[in-house]
GROMACS .gro file of C-alpha atoms in nm:
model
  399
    1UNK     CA    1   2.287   0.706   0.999
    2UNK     CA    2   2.264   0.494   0.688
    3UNK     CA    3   2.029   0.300   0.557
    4UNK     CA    4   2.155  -0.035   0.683
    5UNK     CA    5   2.258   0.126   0.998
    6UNK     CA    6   1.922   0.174   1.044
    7UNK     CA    7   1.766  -0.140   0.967
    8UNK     CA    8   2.036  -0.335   1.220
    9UNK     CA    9   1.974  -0.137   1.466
   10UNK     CA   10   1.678   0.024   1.520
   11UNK     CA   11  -0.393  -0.984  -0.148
   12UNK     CA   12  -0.744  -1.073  -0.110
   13UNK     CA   13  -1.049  -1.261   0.012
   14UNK     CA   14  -1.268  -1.092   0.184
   15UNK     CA   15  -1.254  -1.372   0.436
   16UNK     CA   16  -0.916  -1.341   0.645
   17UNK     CA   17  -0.729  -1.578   0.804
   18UNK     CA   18  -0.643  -1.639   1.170
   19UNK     CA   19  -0.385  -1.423   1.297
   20UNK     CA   20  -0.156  -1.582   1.552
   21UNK     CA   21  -0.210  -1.460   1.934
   22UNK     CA   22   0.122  -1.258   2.084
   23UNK     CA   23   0.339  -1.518   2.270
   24UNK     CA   24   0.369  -1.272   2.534
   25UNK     CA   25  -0.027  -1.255   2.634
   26UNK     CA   26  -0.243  -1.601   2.640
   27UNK     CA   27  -0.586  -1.564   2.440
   28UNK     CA   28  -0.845  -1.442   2.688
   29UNK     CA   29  -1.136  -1.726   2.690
   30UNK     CA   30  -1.488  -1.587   2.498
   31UNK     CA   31  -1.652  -1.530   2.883
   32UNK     CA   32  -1.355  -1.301   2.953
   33UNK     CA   33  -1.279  -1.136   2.630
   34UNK     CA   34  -1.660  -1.066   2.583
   35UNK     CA   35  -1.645  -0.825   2.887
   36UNK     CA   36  -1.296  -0.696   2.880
   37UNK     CA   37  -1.345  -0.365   2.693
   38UNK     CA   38  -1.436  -0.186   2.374
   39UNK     CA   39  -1.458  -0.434   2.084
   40UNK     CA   40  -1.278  -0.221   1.814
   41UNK     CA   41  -0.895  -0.168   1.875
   42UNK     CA   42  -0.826   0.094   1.546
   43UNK     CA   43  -0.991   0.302   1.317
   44UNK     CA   44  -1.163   0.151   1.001
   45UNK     CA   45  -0.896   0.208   0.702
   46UNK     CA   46  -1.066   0.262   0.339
   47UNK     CA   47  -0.839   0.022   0.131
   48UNK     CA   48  -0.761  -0.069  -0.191
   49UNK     CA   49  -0.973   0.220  -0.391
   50UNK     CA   50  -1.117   0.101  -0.742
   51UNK     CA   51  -1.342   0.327  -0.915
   52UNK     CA   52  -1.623   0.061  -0.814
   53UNK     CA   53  -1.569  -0.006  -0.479
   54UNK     CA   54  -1.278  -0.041  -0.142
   55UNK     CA   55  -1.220  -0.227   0.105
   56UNK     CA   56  -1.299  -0.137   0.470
   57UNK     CA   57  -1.034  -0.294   0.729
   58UNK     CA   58  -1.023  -0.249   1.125
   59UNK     CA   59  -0.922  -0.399   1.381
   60UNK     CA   60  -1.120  -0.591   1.715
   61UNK     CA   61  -1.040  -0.714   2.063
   62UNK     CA   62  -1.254  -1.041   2.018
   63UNK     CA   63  -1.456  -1.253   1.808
   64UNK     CA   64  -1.660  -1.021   1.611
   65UNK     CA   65  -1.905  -0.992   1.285
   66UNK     CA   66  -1.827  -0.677   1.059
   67UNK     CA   67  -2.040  -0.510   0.761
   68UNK     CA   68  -2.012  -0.121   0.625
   69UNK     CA   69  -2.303   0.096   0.609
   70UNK     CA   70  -2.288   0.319   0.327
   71UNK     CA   71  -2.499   0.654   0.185
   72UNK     CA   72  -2.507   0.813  -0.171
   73UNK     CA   73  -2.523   1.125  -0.256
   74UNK     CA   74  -2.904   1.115  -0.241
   75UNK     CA   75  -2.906   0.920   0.091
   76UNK     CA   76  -2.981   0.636  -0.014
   77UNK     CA   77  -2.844   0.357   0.234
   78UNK     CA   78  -2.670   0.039   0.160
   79UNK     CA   79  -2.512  -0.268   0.356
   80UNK     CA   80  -2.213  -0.481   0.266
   81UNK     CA   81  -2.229  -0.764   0.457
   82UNK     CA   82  -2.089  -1.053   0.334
   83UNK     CA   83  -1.767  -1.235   0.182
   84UNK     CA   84  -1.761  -1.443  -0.094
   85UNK     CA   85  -1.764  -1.730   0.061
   86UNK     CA   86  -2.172  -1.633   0.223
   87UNK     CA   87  -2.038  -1.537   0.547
   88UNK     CA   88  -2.102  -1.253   0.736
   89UNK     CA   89  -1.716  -1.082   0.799
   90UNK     CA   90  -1.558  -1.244   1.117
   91UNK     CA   91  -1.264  -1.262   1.303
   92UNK     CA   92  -1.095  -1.227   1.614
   93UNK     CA   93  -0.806  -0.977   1.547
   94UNK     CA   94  -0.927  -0.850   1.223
   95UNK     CA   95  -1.232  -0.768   0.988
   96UNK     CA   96  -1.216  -0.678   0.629
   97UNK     CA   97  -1.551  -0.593   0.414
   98UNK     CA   98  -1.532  -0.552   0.051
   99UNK     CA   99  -1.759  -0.285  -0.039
  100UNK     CA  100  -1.861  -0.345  -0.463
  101UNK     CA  101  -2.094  -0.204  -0.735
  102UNK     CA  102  -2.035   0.161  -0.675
  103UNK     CA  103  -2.031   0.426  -0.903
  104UNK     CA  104  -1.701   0.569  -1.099
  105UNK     CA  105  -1.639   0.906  -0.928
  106UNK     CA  106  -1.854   0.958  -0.668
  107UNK     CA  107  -1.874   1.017  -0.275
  108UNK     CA  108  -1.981   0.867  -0.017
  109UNK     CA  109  -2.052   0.796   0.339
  110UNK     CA  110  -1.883   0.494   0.494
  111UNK     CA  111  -1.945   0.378   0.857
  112UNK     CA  112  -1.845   0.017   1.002
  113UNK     CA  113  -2.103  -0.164   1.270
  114UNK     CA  114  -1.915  -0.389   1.472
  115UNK     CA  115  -2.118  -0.730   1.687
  116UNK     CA  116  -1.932  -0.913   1.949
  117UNK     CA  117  -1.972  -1.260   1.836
  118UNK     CA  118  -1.998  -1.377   2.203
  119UNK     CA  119  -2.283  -1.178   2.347
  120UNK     CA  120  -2.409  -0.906   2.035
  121UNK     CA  121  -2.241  -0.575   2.190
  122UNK     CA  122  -2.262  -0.310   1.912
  123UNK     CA  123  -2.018  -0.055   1.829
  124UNK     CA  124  -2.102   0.189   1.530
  125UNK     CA  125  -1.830   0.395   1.401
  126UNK     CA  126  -1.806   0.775   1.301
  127UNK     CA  127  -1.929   0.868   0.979
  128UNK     CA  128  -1.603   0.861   0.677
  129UNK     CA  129  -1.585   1.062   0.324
  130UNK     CA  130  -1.472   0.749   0.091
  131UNK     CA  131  -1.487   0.900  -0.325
  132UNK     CA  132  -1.452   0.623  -0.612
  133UNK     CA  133  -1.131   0.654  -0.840
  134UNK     CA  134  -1.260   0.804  -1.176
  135UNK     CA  135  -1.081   0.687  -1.492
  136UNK     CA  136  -1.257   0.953  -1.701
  137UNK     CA  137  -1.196   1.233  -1.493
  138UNK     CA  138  -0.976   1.517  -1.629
  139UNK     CA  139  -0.777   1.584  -1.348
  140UNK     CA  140  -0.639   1.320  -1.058
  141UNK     CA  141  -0.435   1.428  -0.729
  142UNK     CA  142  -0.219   1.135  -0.533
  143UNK     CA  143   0.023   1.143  -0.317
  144UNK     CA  144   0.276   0.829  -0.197
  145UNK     CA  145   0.493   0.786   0.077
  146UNK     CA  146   0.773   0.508   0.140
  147UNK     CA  147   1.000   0.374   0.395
  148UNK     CA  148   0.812   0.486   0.743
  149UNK     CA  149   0.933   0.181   0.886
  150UNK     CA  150   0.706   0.230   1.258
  151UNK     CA  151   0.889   0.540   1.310
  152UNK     CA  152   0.582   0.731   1.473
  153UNK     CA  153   0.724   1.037   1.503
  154UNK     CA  154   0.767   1.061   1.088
  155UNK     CA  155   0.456   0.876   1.033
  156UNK     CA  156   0.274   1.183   1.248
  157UNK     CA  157   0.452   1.453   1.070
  158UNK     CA  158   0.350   1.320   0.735
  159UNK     CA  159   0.013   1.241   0.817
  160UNK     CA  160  -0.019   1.646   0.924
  161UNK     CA  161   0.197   1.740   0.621
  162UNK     CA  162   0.047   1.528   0.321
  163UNK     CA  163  -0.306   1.705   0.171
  164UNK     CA  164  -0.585   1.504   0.091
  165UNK     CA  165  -0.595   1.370  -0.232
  166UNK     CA  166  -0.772   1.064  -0.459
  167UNK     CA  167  -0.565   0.827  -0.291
  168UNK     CA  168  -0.246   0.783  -0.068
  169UNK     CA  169   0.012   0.521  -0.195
  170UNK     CA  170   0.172   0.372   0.105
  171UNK     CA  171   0.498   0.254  -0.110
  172UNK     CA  172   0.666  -0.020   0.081
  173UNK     CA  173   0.862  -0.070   0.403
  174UNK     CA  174   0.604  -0.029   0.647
  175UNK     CA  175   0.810  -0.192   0.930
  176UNK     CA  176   1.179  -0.379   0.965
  177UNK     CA  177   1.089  -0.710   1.074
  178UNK     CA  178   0.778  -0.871   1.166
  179UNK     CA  179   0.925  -1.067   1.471
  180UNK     CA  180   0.566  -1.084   1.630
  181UNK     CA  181   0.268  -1.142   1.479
  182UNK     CA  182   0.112  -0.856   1.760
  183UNK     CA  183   0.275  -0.591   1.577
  184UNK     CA  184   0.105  -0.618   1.228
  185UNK     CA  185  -0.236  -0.406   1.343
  186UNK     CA  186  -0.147  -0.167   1.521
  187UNK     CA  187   0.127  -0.061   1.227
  188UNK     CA  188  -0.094  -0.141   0.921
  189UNK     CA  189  -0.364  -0.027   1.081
  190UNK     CA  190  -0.308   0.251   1.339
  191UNK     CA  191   0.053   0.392   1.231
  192UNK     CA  192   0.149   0.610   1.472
  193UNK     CA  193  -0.178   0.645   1.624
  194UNK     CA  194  -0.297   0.822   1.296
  195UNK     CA  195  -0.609   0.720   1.045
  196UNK     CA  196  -0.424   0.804   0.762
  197UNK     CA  197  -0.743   0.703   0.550
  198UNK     CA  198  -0.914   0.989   0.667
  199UNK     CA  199  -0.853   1.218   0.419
  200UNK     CA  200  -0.758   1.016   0.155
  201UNK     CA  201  -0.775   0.602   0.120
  202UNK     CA  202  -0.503   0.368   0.158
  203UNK     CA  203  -0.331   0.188  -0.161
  204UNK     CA  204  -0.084  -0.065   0.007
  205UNK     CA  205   0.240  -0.155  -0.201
  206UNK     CA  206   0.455  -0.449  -0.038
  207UNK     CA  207   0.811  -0.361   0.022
  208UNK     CA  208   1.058  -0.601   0.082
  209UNK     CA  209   1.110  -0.515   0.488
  210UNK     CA  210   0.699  -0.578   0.436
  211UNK     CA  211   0.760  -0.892   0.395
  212UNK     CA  212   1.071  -1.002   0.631
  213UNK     CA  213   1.023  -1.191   0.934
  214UNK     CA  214   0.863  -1.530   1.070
  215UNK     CA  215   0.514  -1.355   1.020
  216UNK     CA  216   0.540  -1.194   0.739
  217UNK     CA  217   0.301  -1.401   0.576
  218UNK     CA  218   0.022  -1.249   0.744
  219UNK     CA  219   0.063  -0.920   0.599
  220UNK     CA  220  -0.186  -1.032   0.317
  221UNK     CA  221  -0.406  -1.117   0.568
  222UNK     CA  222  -0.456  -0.761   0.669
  223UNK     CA  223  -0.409  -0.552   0.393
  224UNK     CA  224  -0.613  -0.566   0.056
  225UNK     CA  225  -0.489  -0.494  -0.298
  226UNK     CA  226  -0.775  -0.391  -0.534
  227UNK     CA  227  -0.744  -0.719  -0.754
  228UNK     CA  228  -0.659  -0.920  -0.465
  229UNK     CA  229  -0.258  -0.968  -0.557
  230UNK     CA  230   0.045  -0.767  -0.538
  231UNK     CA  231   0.065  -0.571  -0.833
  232UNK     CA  232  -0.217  -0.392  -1.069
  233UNK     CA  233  -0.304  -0.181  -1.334
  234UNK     CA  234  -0.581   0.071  -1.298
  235UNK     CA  235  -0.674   0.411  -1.419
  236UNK     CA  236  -0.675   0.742  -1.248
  237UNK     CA  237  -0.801   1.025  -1.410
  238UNK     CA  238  -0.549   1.108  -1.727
  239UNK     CA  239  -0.274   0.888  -1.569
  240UNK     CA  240  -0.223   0.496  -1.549
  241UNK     CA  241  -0.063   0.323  -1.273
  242UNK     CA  242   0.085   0.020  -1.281
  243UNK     CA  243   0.203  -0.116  -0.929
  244UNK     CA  244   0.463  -0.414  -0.912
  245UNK     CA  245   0.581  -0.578  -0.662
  246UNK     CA  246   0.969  -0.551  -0.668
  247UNK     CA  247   1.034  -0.891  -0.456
  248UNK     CA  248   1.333  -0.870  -0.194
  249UNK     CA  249   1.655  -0.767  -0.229
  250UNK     CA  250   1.848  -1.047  -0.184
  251UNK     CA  251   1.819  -1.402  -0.388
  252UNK     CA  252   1.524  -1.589  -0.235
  253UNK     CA  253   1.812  -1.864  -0.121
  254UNK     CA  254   1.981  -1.632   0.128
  255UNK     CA  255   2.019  -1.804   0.402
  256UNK     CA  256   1.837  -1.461   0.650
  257UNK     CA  257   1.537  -1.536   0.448
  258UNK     CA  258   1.512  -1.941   0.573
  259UNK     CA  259   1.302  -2.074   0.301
  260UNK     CA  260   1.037  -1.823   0.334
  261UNK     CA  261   1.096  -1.606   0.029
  262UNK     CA  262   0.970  -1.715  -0.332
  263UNK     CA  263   0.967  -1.425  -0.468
  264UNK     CA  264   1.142  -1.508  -0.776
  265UNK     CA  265   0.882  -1.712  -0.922
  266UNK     CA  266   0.661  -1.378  -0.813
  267UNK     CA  267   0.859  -1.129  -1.006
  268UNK     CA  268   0.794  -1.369  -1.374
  269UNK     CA  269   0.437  -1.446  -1.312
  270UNK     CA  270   0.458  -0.990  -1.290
  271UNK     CA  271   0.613  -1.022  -1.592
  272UNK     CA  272   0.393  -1.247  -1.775
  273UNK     CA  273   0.103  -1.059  -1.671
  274UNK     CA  274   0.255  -0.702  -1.733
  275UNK     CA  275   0.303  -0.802  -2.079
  276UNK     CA  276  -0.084  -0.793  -2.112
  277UNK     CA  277  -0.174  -0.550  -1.925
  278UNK     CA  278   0.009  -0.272  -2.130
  279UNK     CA  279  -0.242  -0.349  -2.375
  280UNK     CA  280  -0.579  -0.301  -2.193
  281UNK     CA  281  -0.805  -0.009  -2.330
  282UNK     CA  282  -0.732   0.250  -2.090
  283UNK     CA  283  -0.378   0.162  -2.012
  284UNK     CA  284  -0.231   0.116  -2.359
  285UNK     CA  285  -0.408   0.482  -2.453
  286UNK     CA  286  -0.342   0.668  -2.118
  287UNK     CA  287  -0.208   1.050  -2.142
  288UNK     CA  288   0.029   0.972  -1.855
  289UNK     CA  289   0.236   0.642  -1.775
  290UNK     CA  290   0.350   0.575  -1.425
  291UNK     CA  291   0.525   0.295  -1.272
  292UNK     CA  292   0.499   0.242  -0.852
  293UNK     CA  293   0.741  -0.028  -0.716
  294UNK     CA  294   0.971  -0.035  -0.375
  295UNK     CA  295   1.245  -0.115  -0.504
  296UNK     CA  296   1.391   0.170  -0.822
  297UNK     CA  297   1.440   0.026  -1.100
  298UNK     CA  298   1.759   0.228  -1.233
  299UNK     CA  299   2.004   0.330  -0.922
  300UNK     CA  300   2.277   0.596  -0.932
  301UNK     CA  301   2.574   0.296  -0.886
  302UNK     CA  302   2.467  -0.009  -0.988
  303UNK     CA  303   2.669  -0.280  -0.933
  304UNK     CA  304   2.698  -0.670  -0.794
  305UNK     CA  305   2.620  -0.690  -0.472
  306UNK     CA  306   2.776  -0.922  -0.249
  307UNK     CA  307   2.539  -1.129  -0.080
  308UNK     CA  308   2.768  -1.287   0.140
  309UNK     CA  309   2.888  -0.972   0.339
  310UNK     CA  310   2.549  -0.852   0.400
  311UNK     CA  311   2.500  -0.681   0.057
  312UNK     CA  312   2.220  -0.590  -0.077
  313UNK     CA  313   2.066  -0.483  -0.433
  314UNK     CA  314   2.005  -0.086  -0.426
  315UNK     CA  315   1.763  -0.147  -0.729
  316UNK     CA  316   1.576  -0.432  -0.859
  317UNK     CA  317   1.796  -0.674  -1.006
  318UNK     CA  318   1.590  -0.972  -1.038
  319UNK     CA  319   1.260  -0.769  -1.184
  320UNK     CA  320   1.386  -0.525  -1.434
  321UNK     CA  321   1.517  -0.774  -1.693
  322UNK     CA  322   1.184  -0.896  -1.647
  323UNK     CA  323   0.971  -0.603  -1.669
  324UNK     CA  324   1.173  -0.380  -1.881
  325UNK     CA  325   1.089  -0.393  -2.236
  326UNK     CA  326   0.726  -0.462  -2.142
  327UNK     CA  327   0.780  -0.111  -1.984
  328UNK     CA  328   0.975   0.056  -2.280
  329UNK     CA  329   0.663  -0.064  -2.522
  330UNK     CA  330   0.426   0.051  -2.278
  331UNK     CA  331   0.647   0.411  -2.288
  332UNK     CA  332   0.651   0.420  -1.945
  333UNK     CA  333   0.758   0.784  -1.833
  334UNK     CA  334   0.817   0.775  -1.486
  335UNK     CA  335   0.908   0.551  -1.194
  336UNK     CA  336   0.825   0.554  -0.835
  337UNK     CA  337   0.989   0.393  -0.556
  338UNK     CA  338   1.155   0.353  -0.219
  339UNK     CA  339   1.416   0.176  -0.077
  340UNK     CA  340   1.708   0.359  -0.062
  341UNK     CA  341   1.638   0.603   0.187
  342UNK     CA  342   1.815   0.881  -0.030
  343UNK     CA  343   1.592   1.103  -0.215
  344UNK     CA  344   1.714   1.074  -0.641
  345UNK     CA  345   1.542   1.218  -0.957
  346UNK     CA  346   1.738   1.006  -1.218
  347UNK     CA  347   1.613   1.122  -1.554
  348UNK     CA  348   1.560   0.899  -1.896
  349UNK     CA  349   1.796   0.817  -2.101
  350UNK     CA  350   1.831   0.610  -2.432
  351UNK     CA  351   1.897   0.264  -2.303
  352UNK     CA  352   1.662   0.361  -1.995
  353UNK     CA  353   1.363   0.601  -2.140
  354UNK     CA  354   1.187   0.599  -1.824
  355UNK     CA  355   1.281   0.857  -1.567
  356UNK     CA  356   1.318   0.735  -1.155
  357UNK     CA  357   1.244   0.913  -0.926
  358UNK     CA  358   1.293   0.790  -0.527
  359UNK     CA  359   1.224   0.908  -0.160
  360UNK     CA  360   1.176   0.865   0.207
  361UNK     CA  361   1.295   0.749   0.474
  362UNK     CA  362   1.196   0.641   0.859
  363UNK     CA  363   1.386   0.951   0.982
  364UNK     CA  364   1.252   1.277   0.975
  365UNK     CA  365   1.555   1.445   0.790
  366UNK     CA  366   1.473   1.173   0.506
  367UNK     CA  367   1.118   1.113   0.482
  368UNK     CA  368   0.922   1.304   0.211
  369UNK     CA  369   0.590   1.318   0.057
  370UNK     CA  370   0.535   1.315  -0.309
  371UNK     CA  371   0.269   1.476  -0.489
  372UNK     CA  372   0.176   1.368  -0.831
  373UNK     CA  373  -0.086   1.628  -0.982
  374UNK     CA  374  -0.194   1.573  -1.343
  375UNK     CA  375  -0.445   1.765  -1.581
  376UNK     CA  376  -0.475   1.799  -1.960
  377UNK     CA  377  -0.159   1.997  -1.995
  378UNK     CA  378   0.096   1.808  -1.747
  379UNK     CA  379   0.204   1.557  -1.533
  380UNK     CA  380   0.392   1.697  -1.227
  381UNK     CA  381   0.532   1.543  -0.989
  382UNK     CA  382   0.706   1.699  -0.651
  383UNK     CA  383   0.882   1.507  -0.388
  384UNK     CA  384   0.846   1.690  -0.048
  385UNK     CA  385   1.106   1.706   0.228
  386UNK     CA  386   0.916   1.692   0.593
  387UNK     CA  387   1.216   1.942   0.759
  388UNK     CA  388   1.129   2.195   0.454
  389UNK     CA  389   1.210   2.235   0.090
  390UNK     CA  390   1.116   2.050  -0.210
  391UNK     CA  391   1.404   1.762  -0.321
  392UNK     CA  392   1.284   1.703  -0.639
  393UNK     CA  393   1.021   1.840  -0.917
  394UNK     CA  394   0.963   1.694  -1.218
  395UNK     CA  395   0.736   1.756  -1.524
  396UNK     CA  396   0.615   1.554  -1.799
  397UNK     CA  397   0.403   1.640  -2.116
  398UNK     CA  398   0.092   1.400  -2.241
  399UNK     CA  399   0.217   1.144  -2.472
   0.00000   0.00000   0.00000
């Protein structure tokens, strides 16, 4: 089955915004929801790792206050407990606490304490490992996966496949279509039935299916980015990241996308700001250069696709003329992504000097895991198959 075969058939105040009810199921009143059951609904996903700080997000049944408990290495116990708008975290649906003004490096304990807001039930949660990113550390581990689209069965196997590691980079196309607003926490937050941020927290980079649908707009809602929009550039041991957001791929006037999609005027503001980010101490001096997007950015056949009879762009039409000198001056070496469903190591070339390499898919004889290990001495980078084998390995030298 092909990738469109498939598809047809088958960020960041603390403070979030109300997340429609299911048209299927009328909101419970407060007397009724207040007695109905447990008040947490998923496990409490570490988010958006800095080397300062996350972002804790769950899930709840009712209207409920939220605030993380956390422990240094000495013991020593602190509370996050409120947005930055001075109140405590509340919602009905979900509950996101920023968590600041850690240290670079470092473990700790995380637990969540959730309060009915109706009648002060308490639910504490189990005890979590969460350990700051460290941009001076000589070594970093990650490990990214892309295209799971809520198929539970691959989300399981990769969850038991894929090690722990300083982060896990969730790389777009979380789901097809977000046709009810019901089905954004249980996949965001619950995939499968997993916590995938159990051994290793949860970077979140949008895909274009992440963003399809009449409720796509409440993705952002749910998911934090660590500078609160859809691309960054941070520091991870000897390598910098830089995560884009590779817009949709399709004009933002297609008529499937019904006015929703502005992701044009998205994919300059990227542009603008990538153009200054290169530069930042840290990024501009990094031993290792690495690109994360959905979309590739080079693709074995490129050419026009034809919009009108349900073509699509394979790579990212609209963003690389944008991005990619910014990217050659930078000396980007390798780049990330999704999309295709096909599993591709495309290597640098003159005109391109910035090798792609892409992966996964929702089934398991396409869906990998890639492991990007990097010390003093190399960058190496290994996509996984889940039925067995290694697709691709690749190794760079420090620049």
């Amino acid at each position: 089955m092909n990738r469109r075969e498939f598809l047809f058939t088958a960020a960041a105040a603390s403070a979030v915004p109300a997340l429609a009810s299911a048209a299927s199921t009328p909101a419970p009143t407060p007397a009724t929801a207040a007695k109905s059951g447990p008040l947490v609904r998923t496990p409490v996903s570490l988010m958006a790792p800095r080397v300062d700080g996350f972002e804790a997000v769950w899930g709840v049944n009712e209207l409920c206050l939220g605030r993380i408990e956390y422990e240094d290495a000495a013991g020593r116990r602190h509370v996050a407990a409120a947005n930055s708008f001075g109140f405590t975290p509340q919602h009905d649906s979900v509950l996101r606490v920023r968590v600041d003004r850690l240290q670079p490096g470092q473990s700790y304990r995380v637990r969540a304490i959730t309060v009915s807001g109706e009648d002060g039930r308490t639910e504490t949660s189990a005890w979590k490992t969460f350990r700051t990113l460290d941009a001076s550390a000589a070594t970093t581990h990650f490990v990214a996966w892309n295209d799971t689209h809520i198929h539970n069965d691959t989300i399981q196997r990769l969850d038991d496949l894929t090690p722990a590691a300083d982060f896990l980079l969730w790389n777009g196309d979380t789901c097809n279509n977000w046709t009810a607003s019901d089905l954004l926490v249980p996949t965001l937050l619950h995939p499968g039935g997993r916590d995938i941020t159990a051994r290793r927290p949860l970077l979140f980079n949008w895909g274009n299916h992440d963003s399809r649908g009449k409720f796509g707009y409440l993705t952002a809602s749910i998911v934090p980015t660590p500078a609160g929009r859809p691309f960054c550039a941070f520091r991870t041991g000897p390598v910098a990241c830089i995560m884009l957001h590779s817009g949709e791929d399709k004009p933002d006037n297609h008529p499937t996308f019904k006015g929703r999609a502005a992701f044009e005027t998205l994919l300059a503001e990227e542009a603008e700001w990538l153009r200054a980010a290169i530069r930042q101490p840290g990024i501009a001096d990094a031993p290792y250069r690495v690109v994360c997007c959905h979309m590739p950015l080079r693709w074995i056949e490129e050419v026009p696709a034809d919009y009108a009879n349900k073509g699509y762009d394979h790579f990212c039409a609209r963003g690389r003329p944008l991005w990619h000198d910014s990217l050659v001056a930078w000396k980007t070496q390798l780049v990330i992504s999704g999309h295709t469903h096909r599993s591709e190591a495309i290597p640098a070339t003159p005109d391109f000097p910035y090798a792609q390499l892409t992966g996964g898919g929702p089934n398991l004889e396409q869906a990998t895991w890639i492991d990007v290990d990097a010390n003093a001495a190399r960058l190496r980078v290994v996509a996984h198959r889940v039925a067995g084998g290694i697709a691709h390995e690749l190794t760079f030298p420090p620049l």
